Coordinates of C-alpha atoms in Angstrom, one line a residue:
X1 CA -26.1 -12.0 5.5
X2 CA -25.1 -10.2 8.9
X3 CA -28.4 -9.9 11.1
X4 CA -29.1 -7.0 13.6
X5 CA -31.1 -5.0 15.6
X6 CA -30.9 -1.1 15.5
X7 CA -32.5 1.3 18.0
X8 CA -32.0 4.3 19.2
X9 CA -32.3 5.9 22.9
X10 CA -33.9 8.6 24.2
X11 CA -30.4 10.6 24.2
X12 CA -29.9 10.1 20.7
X13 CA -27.7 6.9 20.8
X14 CA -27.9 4.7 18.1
X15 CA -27.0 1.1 19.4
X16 CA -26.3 -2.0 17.0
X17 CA -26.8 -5.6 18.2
X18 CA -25.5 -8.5 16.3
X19 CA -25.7 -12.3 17.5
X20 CA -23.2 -14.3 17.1
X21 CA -23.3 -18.6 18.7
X22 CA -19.5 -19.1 16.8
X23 CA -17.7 -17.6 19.2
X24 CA -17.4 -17.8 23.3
X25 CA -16.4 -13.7 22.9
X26 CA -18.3 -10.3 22.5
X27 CA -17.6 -7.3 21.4
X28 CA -18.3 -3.8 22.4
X29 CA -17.3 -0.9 20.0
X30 CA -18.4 2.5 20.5
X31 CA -17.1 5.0 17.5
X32 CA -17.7 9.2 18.1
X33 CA -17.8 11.4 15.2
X34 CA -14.9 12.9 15.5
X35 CA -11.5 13.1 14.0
X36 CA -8.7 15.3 13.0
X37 CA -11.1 17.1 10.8
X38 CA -13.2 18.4 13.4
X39 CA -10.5 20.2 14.9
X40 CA -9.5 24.3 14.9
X41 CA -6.3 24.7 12.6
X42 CA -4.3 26.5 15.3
X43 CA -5.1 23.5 17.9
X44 CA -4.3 20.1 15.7
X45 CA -3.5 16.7 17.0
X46 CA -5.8 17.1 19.5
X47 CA -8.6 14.8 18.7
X48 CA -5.9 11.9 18.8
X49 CA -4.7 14.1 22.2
X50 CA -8.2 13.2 23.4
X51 CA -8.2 9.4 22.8
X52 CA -5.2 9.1 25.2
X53 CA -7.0 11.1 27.8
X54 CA -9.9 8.8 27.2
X55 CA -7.8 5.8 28.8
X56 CA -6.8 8.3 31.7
X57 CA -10.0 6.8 34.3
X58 CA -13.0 7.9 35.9
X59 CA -15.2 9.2 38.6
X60 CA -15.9 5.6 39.3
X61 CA -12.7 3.6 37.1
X62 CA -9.1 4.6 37.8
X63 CA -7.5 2.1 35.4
X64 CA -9.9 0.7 32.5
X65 CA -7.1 -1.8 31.3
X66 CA -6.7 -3.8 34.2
X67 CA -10.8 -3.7 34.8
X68 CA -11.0 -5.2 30.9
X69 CA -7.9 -7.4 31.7
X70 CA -9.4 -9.0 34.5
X71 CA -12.3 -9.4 33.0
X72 CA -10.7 -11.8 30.6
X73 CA -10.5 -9.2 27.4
X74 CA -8.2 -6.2 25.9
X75 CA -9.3 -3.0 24.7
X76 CA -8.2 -0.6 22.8
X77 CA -8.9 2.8 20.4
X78 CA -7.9 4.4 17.1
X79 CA -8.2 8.0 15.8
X80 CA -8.1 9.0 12.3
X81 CA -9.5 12.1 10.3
X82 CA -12.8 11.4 10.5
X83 CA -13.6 9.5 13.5
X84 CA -12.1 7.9 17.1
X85 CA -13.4 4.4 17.7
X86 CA -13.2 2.8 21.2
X87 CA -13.5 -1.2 21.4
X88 CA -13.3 -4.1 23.6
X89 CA -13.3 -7.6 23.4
X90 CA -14.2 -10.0 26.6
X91 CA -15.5 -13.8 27.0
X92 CA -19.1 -12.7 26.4
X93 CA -19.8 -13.9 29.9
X94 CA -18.3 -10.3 31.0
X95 CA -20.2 -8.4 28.4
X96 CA -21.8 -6.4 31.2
X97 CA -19.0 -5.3 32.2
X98 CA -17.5 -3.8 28.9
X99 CA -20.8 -2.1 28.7
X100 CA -19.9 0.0 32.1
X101 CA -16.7 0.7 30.9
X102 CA -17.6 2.4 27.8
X103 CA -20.5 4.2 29.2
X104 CA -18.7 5.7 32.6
X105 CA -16.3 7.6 29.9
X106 CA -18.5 8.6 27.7
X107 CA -19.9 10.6 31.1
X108 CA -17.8 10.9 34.0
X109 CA -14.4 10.9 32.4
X110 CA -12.3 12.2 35.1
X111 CA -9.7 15.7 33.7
X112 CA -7.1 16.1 35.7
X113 CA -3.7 18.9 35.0
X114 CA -1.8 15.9 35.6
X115 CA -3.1 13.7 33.8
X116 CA -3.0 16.7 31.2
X117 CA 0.2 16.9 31.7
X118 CA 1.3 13.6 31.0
X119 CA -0.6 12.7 28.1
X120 CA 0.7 15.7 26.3
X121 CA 4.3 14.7 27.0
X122 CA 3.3 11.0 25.7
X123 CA 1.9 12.6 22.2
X124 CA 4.8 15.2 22.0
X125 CA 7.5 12.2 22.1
X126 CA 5.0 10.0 19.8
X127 CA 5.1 13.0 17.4
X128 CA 8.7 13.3 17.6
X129 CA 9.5 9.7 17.0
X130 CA 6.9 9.2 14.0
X131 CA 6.9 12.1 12.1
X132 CA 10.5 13.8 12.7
X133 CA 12.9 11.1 13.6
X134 CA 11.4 8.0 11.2
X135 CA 12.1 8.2 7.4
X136 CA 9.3 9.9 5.3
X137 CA 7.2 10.4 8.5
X138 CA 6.5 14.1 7.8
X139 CA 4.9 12.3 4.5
X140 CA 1.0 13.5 5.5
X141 CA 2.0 17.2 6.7
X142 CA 3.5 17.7 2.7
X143 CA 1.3 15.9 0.7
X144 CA -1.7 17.4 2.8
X145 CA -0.6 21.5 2.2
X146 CA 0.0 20.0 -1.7
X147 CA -3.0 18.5 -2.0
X148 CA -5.5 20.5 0.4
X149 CA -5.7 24.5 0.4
X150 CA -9.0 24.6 2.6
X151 CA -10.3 21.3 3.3
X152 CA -9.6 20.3 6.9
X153 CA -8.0 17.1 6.0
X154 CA -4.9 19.7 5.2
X155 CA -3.1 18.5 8.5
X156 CA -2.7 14.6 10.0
X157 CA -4.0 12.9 12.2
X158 CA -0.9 13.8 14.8
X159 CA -1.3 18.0 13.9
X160 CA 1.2 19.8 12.2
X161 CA 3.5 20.3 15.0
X162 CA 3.4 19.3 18.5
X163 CA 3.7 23.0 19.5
X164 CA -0.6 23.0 19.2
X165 CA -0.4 19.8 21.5
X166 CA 2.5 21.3 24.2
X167 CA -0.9 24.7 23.7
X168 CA -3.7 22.7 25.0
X169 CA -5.4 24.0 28.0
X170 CA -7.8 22.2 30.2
X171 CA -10.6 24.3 29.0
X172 CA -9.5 22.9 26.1
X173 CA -10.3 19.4 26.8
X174 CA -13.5 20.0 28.6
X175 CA -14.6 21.9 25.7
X176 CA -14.1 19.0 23.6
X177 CA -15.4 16.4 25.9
X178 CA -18.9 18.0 26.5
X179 CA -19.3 18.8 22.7
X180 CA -18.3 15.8 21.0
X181 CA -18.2 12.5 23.7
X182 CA -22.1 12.5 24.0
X183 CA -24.4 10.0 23.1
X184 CA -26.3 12.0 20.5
X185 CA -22.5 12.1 18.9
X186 CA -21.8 8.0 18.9
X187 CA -22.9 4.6 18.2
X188 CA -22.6 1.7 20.1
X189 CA -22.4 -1.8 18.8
X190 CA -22.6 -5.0 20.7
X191 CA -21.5 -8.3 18.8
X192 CA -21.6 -11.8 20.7
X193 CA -22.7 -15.0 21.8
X194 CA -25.1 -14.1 23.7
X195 CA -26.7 -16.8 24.7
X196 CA -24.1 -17.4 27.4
X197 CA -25.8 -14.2 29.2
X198 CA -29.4 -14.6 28.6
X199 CA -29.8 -13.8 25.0
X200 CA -30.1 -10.4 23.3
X201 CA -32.7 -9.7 25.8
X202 CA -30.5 -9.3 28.6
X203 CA -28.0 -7.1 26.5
X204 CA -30.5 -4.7 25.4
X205 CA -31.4 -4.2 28.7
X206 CA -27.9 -3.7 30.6
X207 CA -27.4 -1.1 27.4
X208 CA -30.4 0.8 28.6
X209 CA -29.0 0.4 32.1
X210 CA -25.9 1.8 31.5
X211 CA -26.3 4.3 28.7
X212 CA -29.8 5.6 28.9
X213 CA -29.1 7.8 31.9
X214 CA -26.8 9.6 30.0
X215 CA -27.6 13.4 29.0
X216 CA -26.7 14.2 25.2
X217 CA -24.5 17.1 24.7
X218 CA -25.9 20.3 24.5
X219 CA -22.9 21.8 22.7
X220 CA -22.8 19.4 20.5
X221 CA -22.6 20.8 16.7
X222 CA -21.2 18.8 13.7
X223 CA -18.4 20.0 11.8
X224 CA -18.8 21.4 8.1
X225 CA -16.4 20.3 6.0
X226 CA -15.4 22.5 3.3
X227 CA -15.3 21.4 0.0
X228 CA -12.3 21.8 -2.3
X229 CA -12.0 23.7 -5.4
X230 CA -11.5 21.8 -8.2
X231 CA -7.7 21.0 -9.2
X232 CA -7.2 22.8 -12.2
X233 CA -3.3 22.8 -12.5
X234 CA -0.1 20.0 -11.7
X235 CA 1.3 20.7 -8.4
X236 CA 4.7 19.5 -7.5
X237 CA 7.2 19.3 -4.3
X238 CA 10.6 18.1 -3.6
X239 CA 12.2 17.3 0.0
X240 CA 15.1 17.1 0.5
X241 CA 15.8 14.9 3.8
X242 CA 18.0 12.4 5.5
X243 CA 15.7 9.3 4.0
X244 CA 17.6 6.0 2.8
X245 CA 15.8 6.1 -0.7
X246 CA 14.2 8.4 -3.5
X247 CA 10.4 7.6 -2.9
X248 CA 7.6 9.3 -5.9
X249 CA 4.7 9.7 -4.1
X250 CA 1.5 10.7 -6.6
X251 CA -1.5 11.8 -4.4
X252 CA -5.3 12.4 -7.2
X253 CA -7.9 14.0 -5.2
X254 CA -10.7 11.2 -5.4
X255 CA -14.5 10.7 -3.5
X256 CA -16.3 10.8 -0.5
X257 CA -17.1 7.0 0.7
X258 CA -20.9 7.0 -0.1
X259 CA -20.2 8.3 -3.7
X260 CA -21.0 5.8 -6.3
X261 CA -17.2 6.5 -8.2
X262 CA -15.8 5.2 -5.1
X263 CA -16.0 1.1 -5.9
X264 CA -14.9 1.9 -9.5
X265 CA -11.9 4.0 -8.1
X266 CA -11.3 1.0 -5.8
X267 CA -11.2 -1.2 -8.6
X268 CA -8.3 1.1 -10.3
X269 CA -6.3 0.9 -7.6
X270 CA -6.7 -3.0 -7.5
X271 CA -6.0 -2.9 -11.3
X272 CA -2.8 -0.9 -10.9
X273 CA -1.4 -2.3 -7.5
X274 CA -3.6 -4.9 -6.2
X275 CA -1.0 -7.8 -5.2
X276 CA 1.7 -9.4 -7.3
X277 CA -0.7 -9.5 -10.3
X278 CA -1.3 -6.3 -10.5
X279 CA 0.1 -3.7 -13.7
X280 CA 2.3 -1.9 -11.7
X281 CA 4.1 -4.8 -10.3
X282 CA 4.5 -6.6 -13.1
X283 CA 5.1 -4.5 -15.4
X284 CA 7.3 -1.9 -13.4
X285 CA 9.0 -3.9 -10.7
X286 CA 9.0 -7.3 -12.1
X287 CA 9.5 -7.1 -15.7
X288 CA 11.2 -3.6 -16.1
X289 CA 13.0 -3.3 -12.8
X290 CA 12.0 0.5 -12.4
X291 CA 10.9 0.5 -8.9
X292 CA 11.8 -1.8 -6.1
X293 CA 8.2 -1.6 -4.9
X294 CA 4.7 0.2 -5.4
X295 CA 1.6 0.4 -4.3
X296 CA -1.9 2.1 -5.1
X297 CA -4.4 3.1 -2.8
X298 CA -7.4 5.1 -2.2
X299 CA -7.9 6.6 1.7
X300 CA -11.2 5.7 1.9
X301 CA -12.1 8.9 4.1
X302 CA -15.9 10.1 4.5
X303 CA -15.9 13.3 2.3
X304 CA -13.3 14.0 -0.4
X305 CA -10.7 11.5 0.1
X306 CA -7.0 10.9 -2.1
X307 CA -6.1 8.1 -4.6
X308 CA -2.2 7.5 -3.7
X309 CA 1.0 5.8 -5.8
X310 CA 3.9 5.6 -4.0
X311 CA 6.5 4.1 -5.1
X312 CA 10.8 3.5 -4.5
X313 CA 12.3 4.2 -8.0
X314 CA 15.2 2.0 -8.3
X315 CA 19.2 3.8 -8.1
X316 CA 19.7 5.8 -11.0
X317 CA 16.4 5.6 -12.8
X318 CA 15.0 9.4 -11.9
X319 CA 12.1 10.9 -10.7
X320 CA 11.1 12.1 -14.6
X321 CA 11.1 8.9 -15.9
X322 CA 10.3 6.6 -12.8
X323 CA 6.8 9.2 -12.8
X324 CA 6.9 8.6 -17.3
X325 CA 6.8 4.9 -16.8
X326 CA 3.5 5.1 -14.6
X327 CA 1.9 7.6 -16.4
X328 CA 1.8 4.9 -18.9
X329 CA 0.3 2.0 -16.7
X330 CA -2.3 4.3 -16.3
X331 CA -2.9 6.1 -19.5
X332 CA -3.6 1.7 -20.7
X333 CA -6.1 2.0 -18.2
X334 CA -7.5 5.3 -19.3
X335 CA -7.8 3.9 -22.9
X336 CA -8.4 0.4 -22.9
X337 CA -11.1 -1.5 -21.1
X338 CA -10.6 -4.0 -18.6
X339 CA -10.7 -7.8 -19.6
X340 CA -13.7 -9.8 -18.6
X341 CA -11.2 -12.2 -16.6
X342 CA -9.0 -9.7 -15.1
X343 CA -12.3 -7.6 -14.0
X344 CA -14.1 -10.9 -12.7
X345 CA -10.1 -11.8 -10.6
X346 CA -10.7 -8.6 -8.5
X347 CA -14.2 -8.7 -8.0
X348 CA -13.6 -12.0 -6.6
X349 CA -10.4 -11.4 -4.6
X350 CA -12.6 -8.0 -3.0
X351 CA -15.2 -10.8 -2.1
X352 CA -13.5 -13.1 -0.6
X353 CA -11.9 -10.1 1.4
X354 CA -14.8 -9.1 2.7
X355 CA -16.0 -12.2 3.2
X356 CA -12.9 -12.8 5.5
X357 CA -12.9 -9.7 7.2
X358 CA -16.9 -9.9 8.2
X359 CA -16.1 -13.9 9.8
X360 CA -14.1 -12.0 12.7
X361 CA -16.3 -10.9 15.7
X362 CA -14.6 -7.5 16.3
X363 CA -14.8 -6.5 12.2
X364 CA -18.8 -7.0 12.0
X365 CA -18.9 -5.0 15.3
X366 CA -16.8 -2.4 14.3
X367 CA -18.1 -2.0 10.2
X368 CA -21.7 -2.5 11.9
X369 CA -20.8 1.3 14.2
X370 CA -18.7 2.4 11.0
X371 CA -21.7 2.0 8.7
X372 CA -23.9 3.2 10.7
X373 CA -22.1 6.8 11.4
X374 CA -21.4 7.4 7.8
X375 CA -25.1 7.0 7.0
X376 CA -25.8 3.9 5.0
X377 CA -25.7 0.4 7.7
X378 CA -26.8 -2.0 4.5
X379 CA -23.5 -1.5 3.4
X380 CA -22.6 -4.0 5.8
X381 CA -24.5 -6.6 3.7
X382 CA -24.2 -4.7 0.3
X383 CA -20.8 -3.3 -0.1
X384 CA -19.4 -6.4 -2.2
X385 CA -22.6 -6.6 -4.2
X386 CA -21.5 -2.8 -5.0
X387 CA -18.2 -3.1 -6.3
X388 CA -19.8 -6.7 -8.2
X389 CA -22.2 -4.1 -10.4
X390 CA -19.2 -2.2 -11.5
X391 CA -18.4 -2.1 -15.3
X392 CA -15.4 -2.0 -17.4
X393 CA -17.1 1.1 -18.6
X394 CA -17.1 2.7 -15.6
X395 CA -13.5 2.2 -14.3
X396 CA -12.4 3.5 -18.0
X397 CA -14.3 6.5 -17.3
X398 CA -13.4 7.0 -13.5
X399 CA -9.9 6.3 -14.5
X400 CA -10.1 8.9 -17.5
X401 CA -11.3 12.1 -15.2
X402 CA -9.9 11.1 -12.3
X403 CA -6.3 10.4 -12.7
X404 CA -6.0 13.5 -15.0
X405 CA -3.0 15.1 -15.4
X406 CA -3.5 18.6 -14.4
X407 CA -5.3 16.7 -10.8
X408 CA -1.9 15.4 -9.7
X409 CA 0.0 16.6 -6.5
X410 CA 3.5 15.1 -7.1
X411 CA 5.9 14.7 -4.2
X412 CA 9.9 13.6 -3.9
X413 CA 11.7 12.5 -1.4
X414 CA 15.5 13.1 -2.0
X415 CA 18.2 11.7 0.6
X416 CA 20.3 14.6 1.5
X417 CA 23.2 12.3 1.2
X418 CA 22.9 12.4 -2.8
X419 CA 22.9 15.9 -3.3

């Protein structure tokens, strides 16, 4: 059981405070709702624009890494559709000073054309080298306009072409600052030993030093997201592109994360592509020799997410029966129910996944912030008891309407070289 304490300041940031005496480290982690899907669809890949401007200094700091570096610690940040999460990890005797990092951003960040400038160029040649000069990097911007028609998880996290990012003005960027880095638009999260600086006490109180002063945005507005219509028909693309294999990719639209399908679509996944045990490895790389590898995943994003096979067919087996031959892994599933022993294997092996991923400082800190955003914190001490109340009933029938045939998006990737 992961103990904290939640409170919320006058500004409207909620703050998360876990003790922890098994490590000399701490952890700050402050997370902003806001992703890719927040963005206008004639100005993408900039929320991912914005992290890199986030590193760019201060009124007061002109180089955060080499502040956090001295300090003993590293730091770093992530954007992805939904969200952009900002972390550090020091010995937890320079806590405080993580703490005035993260809050002199979140208010005095310091916009400069140059600096502008510069980041722009950085994400223009990330963009380049990613999506357009790596194999299957364009993967997101056609399986999104397959899958998506309004939904603003349509484009990636890196925009559909740096053209919108080469666009961005200044006004731009200060626009987006004031409405969505604000304290009534984050949560902060604090994990540590603590007792090397006091005890929680002390922490509590340098947060309310450093973060109550700050105004909350009064721009700020949350995002809708627009619900997709329900997919009523088999879509299907083919690209042709200078890629060194054929590669199936089979994209189902699946659940928001708070939805109660979403551990039982979890558990598909597992069944079908959860390790070397799994159906689709044994049955269709191991024993068959159809594909040279496979996987099956669900995205896991906050509203509508995907369920997604992809797979490398083997030379000379074809995209009609590579796509045949996993149609039938899943139509067992569909019409079978799961095994007692298989179905107790993966509740275990998500267990003890969980279990190992909530022992690291900088997990519990960031799930504790992750949690909290999305709406439901217990799920921090509840999500494995969740996908334990799961029944072989219930994955037949998630299985059954969700991996439908007319709710496919189908996409191939054909080397240029073999046409």
């Amino acid at each position: 059981m992961i103990q904290y304490e939640k409170f919320t300041l006058n500004n409207g940031l909620r703050v998360l405070v876990h003790k922890d005496k098994s490590t000399p480290m701490a952890v700050v982690n402050v997370i902003y709702d806001v992703g890719a899907k927040d963005e206008n669809p004639d100005k993408t890949g900039f929320a991912h624009l914005f992290e890199h401007l986030m590193f760019g200094g201060t009124k007061n700091i002109k180089d955060f890494d080499t502040i956090i570096q001295k300090a003993g610690g590293e730091n770093n940040a992530y954007t992805n559709q939904d969200v952009t999460n900002y972390y550090n990890v020091v010995p937890a005797e320079n806590l405080e000073t993580a703490l005035w990092v993260e809050s002199d951003r979140m208010h005095n960040l310091k916009l400069t054309d140059k600096l502008l400038r510069v980041q722009k160029k950085v994400v223009i040649e990330e963009f380049k080298e990613t999506t357009i000069n790596e194999p299957y990097g364009d993967v997101w911007h056609h399986l999104g306009e397959l899958v998506y028609k309004t939904s603003s998880y349509r484009w990636p996290v890196i925009g559909l072409n740096f053209d919108h990012v080469a666009q961005t003005t200044m006004t731009d960027a200060e626009n987006f600052y004031a409405r969505f880095y604000a304290p009534n638009n984050a949560v902060l999260s604090v994990a540590g030993n603590f007792n090397r600086v006091g005890g929680a006490q002390s922490v509590k109180d340098w947060i309310e030093k450093w973060y109550a002063d700050i105004p909350f945005s009064k721009t700020f507005t949350k995002s809708e997201y627009t619900l997709e219509e329900e997919q009523t028909e088999r879509r299907e693309k083919r690209v042709e592109a200078k890629v060194p294999a054929e590669v199936l990719y089979m994209a189902f639209p699946g659940v928001a994360r708070l939805e109660k399908n979403y551990y039982a679509l979890d558990l598909c996944t597992d069944i079908l592509a959860g390790g070397t045990s799994s159906r689709l490895y044994q049955n269709l790389v191991k024993n068959k020799q159809i594909f040279s590898e496979i996987d099956c995943y669900q995205t896991g994003s906050i509203d509508t997410g995907l369920i997604i096979i992809e797979g490398k067919p083997l030379p000379n087996i074809g995209f009609e029966a590579a796509e045949k031959y996993i149609w039938e892994e899943i139509n067992s599933m569909k019409t079978e129910l799961i095994q007692p022993r298989e179905l107790a294997k993966l509740k275990n092996r998500i267990e003890s996944q969980n279990t190992f991923s909530d022992a690291g400082i900088m997990n519990k800190s960031m799930n504790l912030a992750f949690y909290e955003l999305i709406g439901d914190i217990n799920l921090i001490n509840t999500e494995s008891e969740n996908y334990n109340l799961v029944t072989a009933e219930e994955i037949q029938t998630a299985a059954q309407y969700y991996f439908a045939p007319h709710r496919v998006s189908v996409l191939h990737y054909q080397p240029i070289e073999n046409l």
